[in-house]
Structures are given as C-alpha cells and as structure tokens.
C-alpha cells in the first residue's frame, strides 16, 4: 500500500518560513501559489458563469494575499 502524503499544516509552513532554509521554503510555497494563480487565470479566461466568476475572483484575491504573506513572513524572519 502506498503512503498518502498529508498536506502541510499552517504551523509547519510557519516554522519552515522562519527556519534557516526559509528562502528555499519561500520559493517552494510561492511556486505552488504561482501555479494556482495560472490555473485561476486560465479558468477566468476560458469563461465562467457569473456565480463561478465571483467565487474564482475571491480565490484569486486570497491567493494574491497568501503570496504577500509568504514574503512578509520571510522578511520578518530576516530582520534582526
């Protein structure tokens, strides 16, 4: 039986972003969010119903915010 990987928990991500390899963690997590951003843009470009468009727009805004928070978390960890 193949082991199922569980998603990272928020606390684990926070620890990664404040640890010694925080720049690598930032790049990894940001790449995931960038991929999601691309998928959202593709879906919106393909055309969505007004209801789905509204939901997808909120998801896009949350994704932008998540990317900003990643950068702030690493910047804060870099400050003395």
Coordinates of N, CA, C and O in Angstrom, one line a residue:
X1 N 0.8 -1.2 0.0 CA 0.0 0.0 0.0 C 0.9 1.2 0.0 O 1.8 1.3 0.8
X2 N 0.5 2.2 -0.9 CA 1.3 3.4 -1.0 C 0.9 4.4 0.1 O -0.2 4.6 0.4
X3 N 1.9 5.0 0.7 CA 1.7 6.0 1.7 C 1.0 7.3 1.1 O 1.4 7.7 0.0
X4 N 0.1 7.8 1.8 CA -0.6 9.0 1.3 C 0.1 10.2 2.0 O 0.2 10.2 3.3
X5 N 0.5 11.2 1.3 CA 1.2 12.4 1.9 C 0.1 13.3 2.3 O -0.9 13.6 1.6
X6 N 0.2 13.7 3.6 CA -0.8 14.7 4.1 C -0.3 16.1 3.8 O 0.9 16.4 3.7
X7 N -1.2 17.0 3.6 CA -0.8 18.4 3.3 C -0.1 19.0 4.5 O -0.4 18.6 5.7
X8 N 0.8 19.9 4.2 CA 1.4 20.7 5.3 C 0.4 21.4 6.1 O -0.5 22.1 5.6
X9 N 0.6 21.5 7.4 CA -0.2 22.3 8.3 C 0.4 23.7 8.4 O 1.6 23.9 8.2
X10 N -0.4 24.6 8.7 CA 0.0 26.0 8.7 C 1.2 26.2 9.7 O 2.1 26.9 9.3
X11 N 1.2 25.6 10.8 CA 2.3 25.7 11.8 C 3.6 25.2 11.2 O 4.7 25.8 11.4
X12 N 3.5 24.1 10.4 CA 4.7 23.6 9.8 C 5.3 24.6 8.7 O 6.5 24.8 8.6
X13 N 4.4 25.2 8.0 CA 4.8 26.2 7.0 C 5.4 27.4 7.7 O 6.5 27.9 7.3
X14 N 4.8 27.8 8.8 CA 5.4 28.9 9.5 C 6.8 28.6 10.1 O 7.7 29.5 10.0
X15 N 7.0 27.4 10.5 CA 8.3 27.0 11.0 C 9.3 27.0 9.9 O 10.5 27.5 10.0
X16 N 8.9 26.5 8.7 CA 9.8 26.5 7.6 C 10.2 27.9 7.2 O 11.4 28.2 6.9
X17 N 9.2 28.8 7.2 CA 9.5 30.2 6.8 C 10.3 31.0 7.8 O 10.8 32.1 7.4
X18 N 10.5 30.5 9.0 CA 11.3 31.2 9.9 C 12.6 30.4 10.2 O 13.5 30.9 11.0
X19 N 12.8 29.3 9.6 CA 14.0 28.5 9.8 C 15.2 28.9 8.9 O 15.1 29.8 8.1
X20 N 16.3 28.2 9.0 CA 17.5 28.5 8.3 C 17.3 28.4 6.7 O 18.0 29.1 6.0
X21 N 16.4 27.5 6.3 CA 16.2 27.3 4.8 C 14.9 28.1 4.4 O 14.3 27.7 3.4
X22 N 14.7 29.2 5.0 CA 13.4 29.9 4.7 C 13.3 30.4 3.3 O 12.2 30.5 2.7
X23 N 14.4 30.8 2.7 CA 14.4 31.3 1.3 C 14.0 30.1 0.4 O 13.2 30.3 -0.6
X24 N 14.5 28.9 0.6 CA 14.0 27.8 -0.2 C 12.6 27.5 0.0 O 11.8 27.1 -0.9
X25 N 12.1 27.5 1.3 CA 10.7 27.3 1.6 C 9.8 28.3 0.9 O 8.8 28.0 0.4
X26 N 10.3 29.6 0.9 CA 9.5 30.6 0.3 C 9.4 30.3 -1.2 O 8.3 30.4 -1.8
X27 N 10.5 29.9 -1.9 CA 10.4 29.6 -3.3 C 9.5 28.4 -3.6 O 8.7 28.5 -4.5
X28 N 9.5 27.4 -2.8 CA 8.7 26.2 -3.0 C 7.2 26.6 -2.8 O 6.4 26.2 -3.7
X29 N 6.9 27.2 -1.7 CA 5.5 27.6 -1.5 C 4.9 28.6 -2.5 O 3.8 28.5 -2.9
X30 N 5.8 29.6 -2.8 CA 5.4 30.6 -3.8 C 5.1 29.9 -5.2 O 4.2 30.3 -5.9
X31 N 5.9 28.9 -5.5 CA 5.7 28.2 -6.8 C 4.4 27.5 -6.8 O 3.7 27.5 -7.9
X32 N 4.0 27.0 -5.7 CA 2.6 26.3 -5.7 C 1.6 27.4 -5.9 O 0.6 27.2 -6.7
X33 N 1.7 28.5 -5.2 CA 0.7 29.6 -5.3 C 0.7 30.2 -6.7 O -0.3 30.6 -7.3
X34 N 1.9 30.3 -7.3 CA 2.0 30.8 -8.7 C 1.3 29.9 -9.7 O 0.6 30.3 -10.6
X35 N 1.4 28.6 -9.5 CA 0.7 27.6 -10.3 C -0.8 27.7 -10.1 O -1.5 27.7 -11.1
X36 N -1.2 28.0 -8.9 CA -2.6 28.2 -8.7 C -3.1 29.4 -9.4 O -4.2 29.5 -10.0
X37 N -2.3 30.5 -9.3 CA -2.6 31.7 -10.0 C -2.8 31.5 -11.5 O -3.8 32.1 -12.1
X38 N -2.0 30.7 -12.1 CA -2.0 30.5 -13.5 C -3.3 29.7 -13.8 O -4.0 30.0 -14.8
X39 N -3.6 28.7 -13.0 CA -4.9 27.9 -13.2 C -6.1 28.8 -13.1 O -7.1 28.7 -13.8
X40 N -6.1 29.7 -12.1 CA -7.2 30.6 -11.9 C -7.4 31.5 -13.1 O -8.5 31.7 -13.7
X41 N -6.3 32.1 -13.6 CA -6.3 33.0 -14.8 C -6.8 32.2 -16.0 O -7.6 32.8 -16.8
X42 N -6.3 31.0 -16.2 CA -6.8 30.2 -17.3 C -8.3 29.9 -17.3 O -9.0 30.0 -18.3
X43 N -8.8 29.6 -16.1 CA -10.2 29.4 -15.9 C -11.0 30.6 -16.2 O -12.1 30.6 -16.9
X44 N -10.5 31.8 -15.7 CA -11.3 33.0 -15.9 C -11.2 33.4 -17.4 O -12.2 33.9 -17.9
X45 N -10.1 33.2 -18.0 CA -10.0 33.5 -19.5 C -10.9 32.6 -20.3 O -11.4 33.0 -21.4
X46 N -11.1 31.3 -19.9 CA -11.9 30.4 -20.6 C -13.4 30.7 -20.5 O -14.2 30.3 -21.3
X47 N -13.8 31.5 -19.5 CA -15.2 31.9 -19.3 C -15.8 31.1 -18.2 O -15.7 29.9 -18.2
X48 N -16.4 31.8 -17.3 CA -17.1 31.2 -16.2 C -18.5 31.9 -16.1 O -18.7 33.0 -16.5
X49 N -19.4 31.1 -15.4 CA -20.7 31.7 -15.1 C -20.5 32.9 -14.1 O -19.5 32.9 -13.4
X50 N -21.4 33.8 -14.1 CA -21.3 34.9 -13.1 C -21.0 34.4 -11.7 O -20.2 35.0 -11.0
X51 N -21.7 33.4 -11.3 CA -21.6 32.9 -9.9 C -20.2 32.3 -9.7 O -19.5 32.6 -8.7
X52 N -19.7 31.5 -10.7 CA -18.4 30.9 -10.6 C -17.3 31.9 -10.7 O -16.3 31.9 -10.1
X53 N -17.5 33.0 -11.6 CA -16.6 34.0 -11.7 C -16.3 34.7 -10.4 O -15.2 35.0 -10.0
X54 N -17.4 35.0 -9.7 CA -17.4 35.7 -8.4 C -16.6 34.9 -7.4 O -15.7 35.4 -6.7
X55 N -16.8 33.6 -7.3 CA -16.1 32.7 -6.4 C -14.6 32.7 -6.8 O -13.7 32.7 -5.9
X56 N -14.4 32.6 -8.1 CA -13.0 32.4 -8.6 C -12.2 33.7 -8.3 O -11.0 33.7 -8.0
X57 N -12.9 34.9 -8.5 CA -12.3 36.2 -8.2 C -11.8 36.3 -6.7 O -10.8 36.7 -6.4
X58 N -12.7 35.8 -5.8 CA -12.3 35.8 -4.4 C -11.2 34.9 -4.1 O -10.3 35.2 -3.3
X59 N -11.1 33.7 -4.8 CA -10.0 32.8 -4.7 C -8.7 33.4 -5.2 O -7.7 33.3 -4.6
X60 N -8.8 34.2 -6.3 CA -7.6 34.9 -6.8 C -7.1 35.9 -5.8 O -5.9 36.0 -5.6
X61 N -8.0 36.6 -5.2 CA -7.6 37.7 -4.3 C -7.0 37.0 -3.0 O -6.0 37.5 -2.5
X62 N -7.5 35.9 -2.6 CA -6.9 35.2 -1.4 C -5.5 34.6 -1.8 O -4.6 34.7 -1.0
X63 N -5.3 34.2 -3.0 CA -4.1 33.7 -3.5 C -3.0 34.8 -3.5 O -1.9 34.6 -3.1
X64 N -3.4 36.0 -4.0 CA -2.5 37.1 -4.0 C -2.1 37.5 -2.6 O -0.9 37.7 -2.3
X65 N -3.1 37.5 -1.7 CA -2.8 37.8 -0.3 C -1.8 36.7 0.3 O -0.9 37.1 1.0
X66 N -2.0 35.5 0.0 CA -1.2 34.4 0.5 C 0.3 34.6 0.1 O 1.2 34.4 0.8
X67 N 0.4 35.0 -1.2 CA 1.8 35.2 -1.7 C 2.5 36.4 -1.0 O 3.7 36.3 -0.7
X68 N 1.7 37.4 -0.7 CA 2.2 38.6 0.0 C 2.6 38.2 1.5 O 3.7 38.6 2.0
X69 N 1.8 37.4 2.1 CA 2.1 37.0 3.5 C 3.3 36.1 3.5 O 4.1 36.2 4.5
X70 N 3.5 35.3 2.5 CA 4.8 34.5 2.5 C 6.0 35.4 2.5 O 6.9 35.2 3.3
X71 N 6.0 36.4 1.7 CA 7.1 37.3 1.6 C 7.3 38.1 2.9 O 8.4 38.3 3.3
X72 N 6.2 38.5 3.5 CA 6.3 39.2 4.7 C 6.9 38.3 5.9 O 7.7 38.8 6.7
X73 N 6.5 37.1 5.9 CA 6.9 36.2 6.9 C 8.4 36.0 6.8 O 9.1 36.0 7.8
X74 N 8.9 35.8 5.6 CA 10.4 35.7 5.4 C 11.1 36.9 5.7 O 12.2 36.9 6.4
X75 N 10.6 38.1 5.3 CA 11.2 39.3 5.5 C 11.3 39.6 7.1 O 12.4 40.0 7.6
X76 N 10.3 39.3 7.8 CA 10.2 39.5 9.2 C 11.3 38.6 9.9 O 12.0 39.0 10.8
X77 N 11.4 37.4 9.4 CA 12.4 36.4 10.0 C 13.9 36.9 9.7 O 14.8 36.6 10.4
X78 N 14.0 37.7 8.6 CA 15.4 38.2 8.2 C 15.8 39.4 9.0 O 17.0 39.7 9.1
X79 N 14.8 40.1 9.6 CA 15.2 41.3 10.3 C 15.8 40.9 11.7 O 15.4 40.0 12.3
X80 N 16.8 41.7 12.1 CA 17.4 41.5 13.4 C 16.5 41.8 14.6 O 15.6 42.4 14.6

